[in-house]
PDB file of C-alpha atoms in Angstrom:
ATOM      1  CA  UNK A   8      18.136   2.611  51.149  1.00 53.00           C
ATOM      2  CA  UNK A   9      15.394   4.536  52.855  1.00 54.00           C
ATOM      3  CA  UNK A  10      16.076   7.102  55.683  1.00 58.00           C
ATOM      4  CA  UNK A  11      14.081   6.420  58.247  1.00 61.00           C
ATOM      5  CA  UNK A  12      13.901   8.863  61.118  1.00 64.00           C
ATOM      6  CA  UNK A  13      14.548   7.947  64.803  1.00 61.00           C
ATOM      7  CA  UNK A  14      12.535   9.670  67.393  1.00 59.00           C
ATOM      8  CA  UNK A  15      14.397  10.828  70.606  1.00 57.00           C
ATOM      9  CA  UNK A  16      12.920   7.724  73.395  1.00 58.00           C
ATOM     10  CA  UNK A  17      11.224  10.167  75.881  1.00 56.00           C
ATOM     11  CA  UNK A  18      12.800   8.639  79.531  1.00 57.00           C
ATOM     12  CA  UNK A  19      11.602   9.847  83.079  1.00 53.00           C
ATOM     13  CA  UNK A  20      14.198  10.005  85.946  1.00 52.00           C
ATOM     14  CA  UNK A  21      12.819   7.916  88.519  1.00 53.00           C
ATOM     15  CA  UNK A  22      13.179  10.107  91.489  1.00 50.00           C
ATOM     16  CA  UNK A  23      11.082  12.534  89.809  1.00 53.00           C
ATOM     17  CA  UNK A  24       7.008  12.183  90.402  1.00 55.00           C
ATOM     18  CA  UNK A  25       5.019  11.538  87.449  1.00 56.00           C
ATOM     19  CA  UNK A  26       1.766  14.300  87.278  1.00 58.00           C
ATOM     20  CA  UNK A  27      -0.870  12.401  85.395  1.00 56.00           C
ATOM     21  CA  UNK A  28      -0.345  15.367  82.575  1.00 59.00           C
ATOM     22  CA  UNK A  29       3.164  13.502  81.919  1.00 59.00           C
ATOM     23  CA  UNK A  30       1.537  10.215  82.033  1.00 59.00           C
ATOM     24  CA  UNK A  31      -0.773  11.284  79.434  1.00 58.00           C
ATOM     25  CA  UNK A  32       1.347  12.919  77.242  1.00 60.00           C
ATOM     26  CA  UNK A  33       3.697  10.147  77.657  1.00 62.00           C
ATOM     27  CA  UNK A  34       1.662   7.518  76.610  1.00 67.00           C
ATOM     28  CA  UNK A  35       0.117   9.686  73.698  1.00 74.00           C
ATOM     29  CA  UNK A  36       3.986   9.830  72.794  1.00 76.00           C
ATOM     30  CA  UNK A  37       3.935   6.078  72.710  1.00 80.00           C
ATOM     31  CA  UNK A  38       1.002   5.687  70.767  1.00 82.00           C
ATOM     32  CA  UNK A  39       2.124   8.001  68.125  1.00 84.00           C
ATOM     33  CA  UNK A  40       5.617   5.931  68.005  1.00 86.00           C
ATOM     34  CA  UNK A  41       3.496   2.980  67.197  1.00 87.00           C
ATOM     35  CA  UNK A  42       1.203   4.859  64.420  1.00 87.00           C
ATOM     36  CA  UNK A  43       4.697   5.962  63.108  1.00 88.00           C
ATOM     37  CA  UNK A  44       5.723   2.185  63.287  1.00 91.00           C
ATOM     38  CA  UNK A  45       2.247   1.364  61.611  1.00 89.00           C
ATOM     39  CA  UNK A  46       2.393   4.220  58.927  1.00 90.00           C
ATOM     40  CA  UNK A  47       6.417   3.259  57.960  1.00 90.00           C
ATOM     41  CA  UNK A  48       5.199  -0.673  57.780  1.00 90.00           C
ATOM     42  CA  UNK A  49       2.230   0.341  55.638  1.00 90.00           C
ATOM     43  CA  UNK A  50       5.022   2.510  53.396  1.00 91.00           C
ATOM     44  CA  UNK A  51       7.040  -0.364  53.293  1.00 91.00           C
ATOM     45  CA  UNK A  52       4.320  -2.139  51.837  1.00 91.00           C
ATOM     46  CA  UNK A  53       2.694   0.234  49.162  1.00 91.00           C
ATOM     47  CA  UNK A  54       6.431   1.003  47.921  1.00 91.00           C
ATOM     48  CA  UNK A  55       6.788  -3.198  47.508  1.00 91.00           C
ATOM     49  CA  UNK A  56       3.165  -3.023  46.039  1.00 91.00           C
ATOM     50  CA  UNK A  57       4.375   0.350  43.840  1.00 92.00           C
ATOM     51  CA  UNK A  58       7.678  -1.955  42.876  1.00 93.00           C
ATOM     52  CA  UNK A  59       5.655  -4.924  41.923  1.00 94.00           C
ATOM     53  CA  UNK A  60       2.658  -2.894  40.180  1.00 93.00           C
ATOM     54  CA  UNK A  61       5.622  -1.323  38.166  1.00 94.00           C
ATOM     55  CA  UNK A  62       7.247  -4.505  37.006  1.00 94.00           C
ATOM     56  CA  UNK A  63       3.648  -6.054  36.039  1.00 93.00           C
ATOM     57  CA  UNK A  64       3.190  -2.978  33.824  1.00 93.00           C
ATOM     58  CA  UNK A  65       6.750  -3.011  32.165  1.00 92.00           C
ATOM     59  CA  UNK A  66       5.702  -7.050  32.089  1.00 94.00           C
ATOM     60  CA  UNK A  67       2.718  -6.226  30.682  1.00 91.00           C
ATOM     61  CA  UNK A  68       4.725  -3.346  27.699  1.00 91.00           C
ATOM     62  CA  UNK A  69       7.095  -5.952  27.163  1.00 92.00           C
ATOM     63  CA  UNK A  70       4.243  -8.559  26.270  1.00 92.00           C
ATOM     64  CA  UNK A  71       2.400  -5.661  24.376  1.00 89.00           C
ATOM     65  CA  UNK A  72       5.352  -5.175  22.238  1.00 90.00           C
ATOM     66  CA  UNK A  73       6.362  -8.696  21.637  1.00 89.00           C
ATOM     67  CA  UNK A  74       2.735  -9.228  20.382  1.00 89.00           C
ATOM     68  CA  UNK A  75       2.939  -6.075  18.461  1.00 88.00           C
ATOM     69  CA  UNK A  76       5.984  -7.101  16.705  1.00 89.00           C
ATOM     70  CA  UNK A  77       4.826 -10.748  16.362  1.00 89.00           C
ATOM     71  CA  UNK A  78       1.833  -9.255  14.553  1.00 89.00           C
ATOM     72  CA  UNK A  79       4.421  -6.726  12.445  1.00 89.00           C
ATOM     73  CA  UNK A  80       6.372 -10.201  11.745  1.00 91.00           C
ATOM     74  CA  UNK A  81       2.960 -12.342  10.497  1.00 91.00           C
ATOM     75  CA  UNK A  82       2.008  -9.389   8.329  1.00 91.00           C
ATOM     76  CA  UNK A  83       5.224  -9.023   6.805  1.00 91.00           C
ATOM     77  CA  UNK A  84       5.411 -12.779   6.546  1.00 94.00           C
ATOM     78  CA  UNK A  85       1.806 -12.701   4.635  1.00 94.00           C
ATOM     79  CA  UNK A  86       3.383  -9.753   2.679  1.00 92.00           C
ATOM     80  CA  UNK A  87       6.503 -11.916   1.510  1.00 93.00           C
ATOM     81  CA  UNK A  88       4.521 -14.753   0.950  1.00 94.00           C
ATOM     82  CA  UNK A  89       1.969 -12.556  -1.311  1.00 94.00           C
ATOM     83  CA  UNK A  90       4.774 -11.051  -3.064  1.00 94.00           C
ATOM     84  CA  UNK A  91       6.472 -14.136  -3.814  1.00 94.00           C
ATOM     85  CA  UNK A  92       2.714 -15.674  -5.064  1.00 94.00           C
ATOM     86  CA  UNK A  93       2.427 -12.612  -7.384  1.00 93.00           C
ATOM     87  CA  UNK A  94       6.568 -13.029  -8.749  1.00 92.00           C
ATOM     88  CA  UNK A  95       5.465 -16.616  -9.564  1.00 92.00           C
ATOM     89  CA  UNK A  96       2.359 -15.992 -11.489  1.00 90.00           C
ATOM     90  CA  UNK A  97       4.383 -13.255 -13.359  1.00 88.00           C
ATOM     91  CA  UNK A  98       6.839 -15.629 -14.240  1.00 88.00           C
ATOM     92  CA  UNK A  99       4.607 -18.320 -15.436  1.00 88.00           C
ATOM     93  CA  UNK A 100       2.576 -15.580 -17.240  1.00 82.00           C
ATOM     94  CA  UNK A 101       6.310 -14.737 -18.524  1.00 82.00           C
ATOM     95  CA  UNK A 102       6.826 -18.314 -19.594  1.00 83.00           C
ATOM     96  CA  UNK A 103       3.204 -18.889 -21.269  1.00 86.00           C
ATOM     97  CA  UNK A 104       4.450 -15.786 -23.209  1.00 86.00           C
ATOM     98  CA  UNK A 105       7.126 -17.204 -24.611  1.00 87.00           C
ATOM     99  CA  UNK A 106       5.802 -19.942 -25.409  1.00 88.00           C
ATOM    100  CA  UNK A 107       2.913 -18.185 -27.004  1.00 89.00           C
ATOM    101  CA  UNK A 108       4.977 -15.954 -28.616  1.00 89.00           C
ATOM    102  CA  UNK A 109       7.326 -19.535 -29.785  1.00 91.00           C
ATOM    103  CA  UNK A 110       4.080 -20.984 -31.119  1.00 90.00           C
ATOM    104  CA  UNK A 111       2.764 -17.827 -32.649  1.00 91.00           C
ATOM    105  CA  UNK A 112       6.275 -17.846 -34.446  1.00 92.00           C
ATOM    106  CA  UNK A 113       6.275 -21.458 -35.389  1.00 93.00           C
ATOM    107  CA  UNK A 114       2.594 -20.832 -37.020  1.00 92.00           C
ATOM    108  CA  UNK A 115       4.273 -17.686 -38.708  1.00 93.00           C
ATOM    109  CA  UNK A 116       6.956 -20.128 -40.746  1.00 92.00           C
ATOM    110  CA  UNK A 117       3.794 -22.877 -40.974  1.00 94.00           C
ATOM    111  CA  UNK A 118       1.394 -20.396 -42.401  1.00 93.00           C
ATOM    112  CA  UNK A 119       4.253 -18.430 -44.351  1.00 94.00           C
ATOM    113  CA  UNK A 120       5.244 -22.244 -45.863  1.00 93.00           C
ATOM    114  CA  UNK A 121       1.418 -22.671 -47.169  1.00 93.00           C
ATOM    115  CA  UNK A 122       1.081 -19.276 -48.877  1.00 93.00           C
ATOM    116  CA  UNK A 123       4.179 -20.001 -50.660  1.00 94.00           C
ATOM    117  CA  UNK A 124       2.677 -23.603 -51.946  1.00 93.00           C
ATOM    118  CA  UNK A 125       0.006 -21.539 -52.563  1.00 92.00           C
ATOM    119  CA  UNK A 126       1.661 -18.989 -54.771  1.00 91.00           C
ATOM    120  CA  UNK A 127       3.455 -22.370 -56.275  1.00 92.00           C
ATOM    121  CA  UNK A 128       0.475 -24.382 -57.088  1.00 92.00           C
ATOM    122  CA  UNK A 129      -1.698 -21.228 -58.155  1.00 90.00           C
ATOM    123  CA  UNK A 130       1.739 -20.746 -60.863  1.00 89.00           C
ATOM    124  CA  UNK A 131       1.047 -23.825 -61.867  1.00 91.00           C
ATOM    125  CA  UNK A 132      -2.577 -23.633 -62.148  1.00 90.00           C
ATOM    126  CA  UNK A 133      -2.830 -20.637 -64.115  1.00 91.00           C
ATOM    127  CA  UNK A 134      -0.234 -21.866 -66.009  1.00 91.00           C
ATOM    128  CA  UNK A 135      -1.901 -25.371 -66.418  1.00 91.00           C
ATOM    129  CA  UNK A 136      -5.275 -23.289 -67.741  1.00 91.00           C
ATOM    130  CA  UNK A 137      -2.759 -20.980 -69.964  1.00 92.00           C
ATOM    131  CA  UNK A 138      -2.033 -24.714 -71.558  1.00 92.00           C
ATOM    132  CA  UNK A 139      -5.490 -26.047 -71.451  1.00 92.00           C
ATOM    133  CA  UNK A 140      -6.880 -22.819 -73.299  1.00 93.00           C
ATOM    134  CA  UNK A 141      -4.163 -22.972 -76.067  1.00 94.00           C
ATOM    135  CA  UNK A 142      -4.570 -26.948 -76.362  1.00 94.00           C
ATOM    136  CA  UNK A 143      -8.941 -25.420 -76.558  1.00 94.00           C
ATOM    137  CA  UNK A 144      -7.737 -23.173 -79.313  1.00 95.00           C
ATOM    138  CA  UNK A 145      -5.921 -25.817 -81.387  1.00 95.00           C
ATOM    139  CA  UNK A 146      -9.285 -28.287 -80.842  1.00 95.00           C
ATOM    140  CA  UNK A 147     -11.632 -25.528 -81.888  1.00 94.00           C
ATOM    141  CA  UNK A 148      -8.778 -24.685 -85.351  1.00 95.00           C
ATOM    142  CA  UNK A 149      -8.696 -28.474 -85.743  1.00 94.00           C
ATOM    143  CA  UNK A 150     -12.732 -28.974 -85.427  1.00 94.00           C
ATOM    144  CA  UNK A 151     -13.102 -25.871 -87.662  1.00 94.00           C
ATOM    145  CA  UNK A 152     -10.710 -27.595 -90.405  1.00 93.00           C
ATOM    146  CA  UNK A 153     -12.360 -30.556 -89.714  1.00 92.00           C
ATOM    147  CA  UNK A 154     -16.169 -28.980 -90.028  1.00 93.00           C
ATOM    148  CA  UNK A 155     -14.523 -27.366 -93.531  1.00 94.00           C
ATOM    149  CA  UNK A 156     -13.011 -30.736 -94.885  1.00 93.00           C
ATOM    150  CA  UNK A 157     -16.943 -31.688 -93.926  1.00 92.00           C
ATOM    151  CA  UNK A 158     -18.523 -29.127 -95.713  1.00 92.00           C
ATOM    152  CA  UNK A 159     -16.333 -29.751 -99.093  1.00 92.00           C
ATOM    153  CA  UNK A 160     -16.768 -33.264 -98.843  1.00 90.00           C
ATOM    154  CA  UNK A 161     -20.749 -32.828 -98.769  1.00 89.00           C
ATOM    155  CA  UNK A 162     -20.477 -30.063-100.965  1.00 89.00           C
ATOM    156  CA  UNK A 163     -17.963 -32.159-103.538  1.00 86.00           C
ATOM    157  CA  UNK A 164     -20.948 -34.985-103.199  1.00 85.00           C
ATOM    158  CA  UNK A 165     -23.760 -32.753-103.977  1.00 85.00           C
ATOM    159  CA  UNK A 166     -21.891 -31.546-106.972  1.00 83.00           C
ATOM    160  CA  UNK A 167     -21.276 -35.535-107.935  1.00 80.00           C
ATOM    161  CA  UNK A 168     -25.653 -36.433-107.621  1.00 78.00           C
ATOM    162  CA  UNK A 169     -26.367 -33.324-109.106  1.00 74.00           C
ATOM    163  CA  UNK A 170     -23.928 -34.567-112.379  1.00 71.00           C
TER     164      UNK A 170
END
């Protein structure tokens, strides 16, 4: 509680004459009781006003803090929620990879699969003009023997008109 302090009540015995001096100083006693009264009432009040003031401003901290920590919360939140955006485009970039890397593969054993036919049919190309320039040969031999079997004929002919 508060300690309040009690002044002493200032009584006059009756049989005793009051000399306006007393009078005076006994009703400046009585108006200084009631400033006392007024000044404890008005401390009443501004320690109520202090109280309240102070609960406003731990109000008022309290509030401060919850919207701090609100804000702390959204940008954490958008933080999460950006981190989690990034992890999925990483992981779909992760899967296109593989499946680039898959199809790169798969046209590895495609392309691989052609050079080889390649190689096969070139084989059998350059073998098929090997054959072609030995069947040329044996034309040209054969049209030689034939141009020779020609020339004796004509020759054998000639000899025959000239006789």
């Amino acid at each position: 509680g508060k300690a309040s302090t009690v002044l002493p009540k200032v009584s006059f015995p009756a049989n005793k004459t009051i000399c306006p001096d007393c009078l005076i100083s006994n009703t400046n006693v009585e108006s200084l009781k009631a400033e006392v009264m007024g000044l404890r009432s008005n401390k009443e009040s501004l320690l109520d006003s202090f109280e309240r003031l102070k609960q406003e401003k731990d109000k008022a901290a309290e509030k401060a803090a919850d919207v701090v920590r609100l804000e702390s919360e959204k940008e954490v939140m958008e933080i999460r929620a950006e981190n989690k955006r990034l992890r999925e485009e990483i992981d779909k970039g992760g899967g296109e990879l593989s499946k680039s890397k898959r199809d790169l593969a798969s046209l590895e054993g495609k392309l691989m699969g052609e050079i080889k036919d390649l190689h096969s049919k070139l084989g059998q190309t350059t073998s098929q003009v090997s054959d072609l320039e030995k069947e040329k040969k044996q034309v040209l031999l054969e049209k030689e023997d034939a141009i020779r079997e020609l020339l004796k004929l004509l020759e054998d002919r000639r000899e025959v008109s000239v006789k």
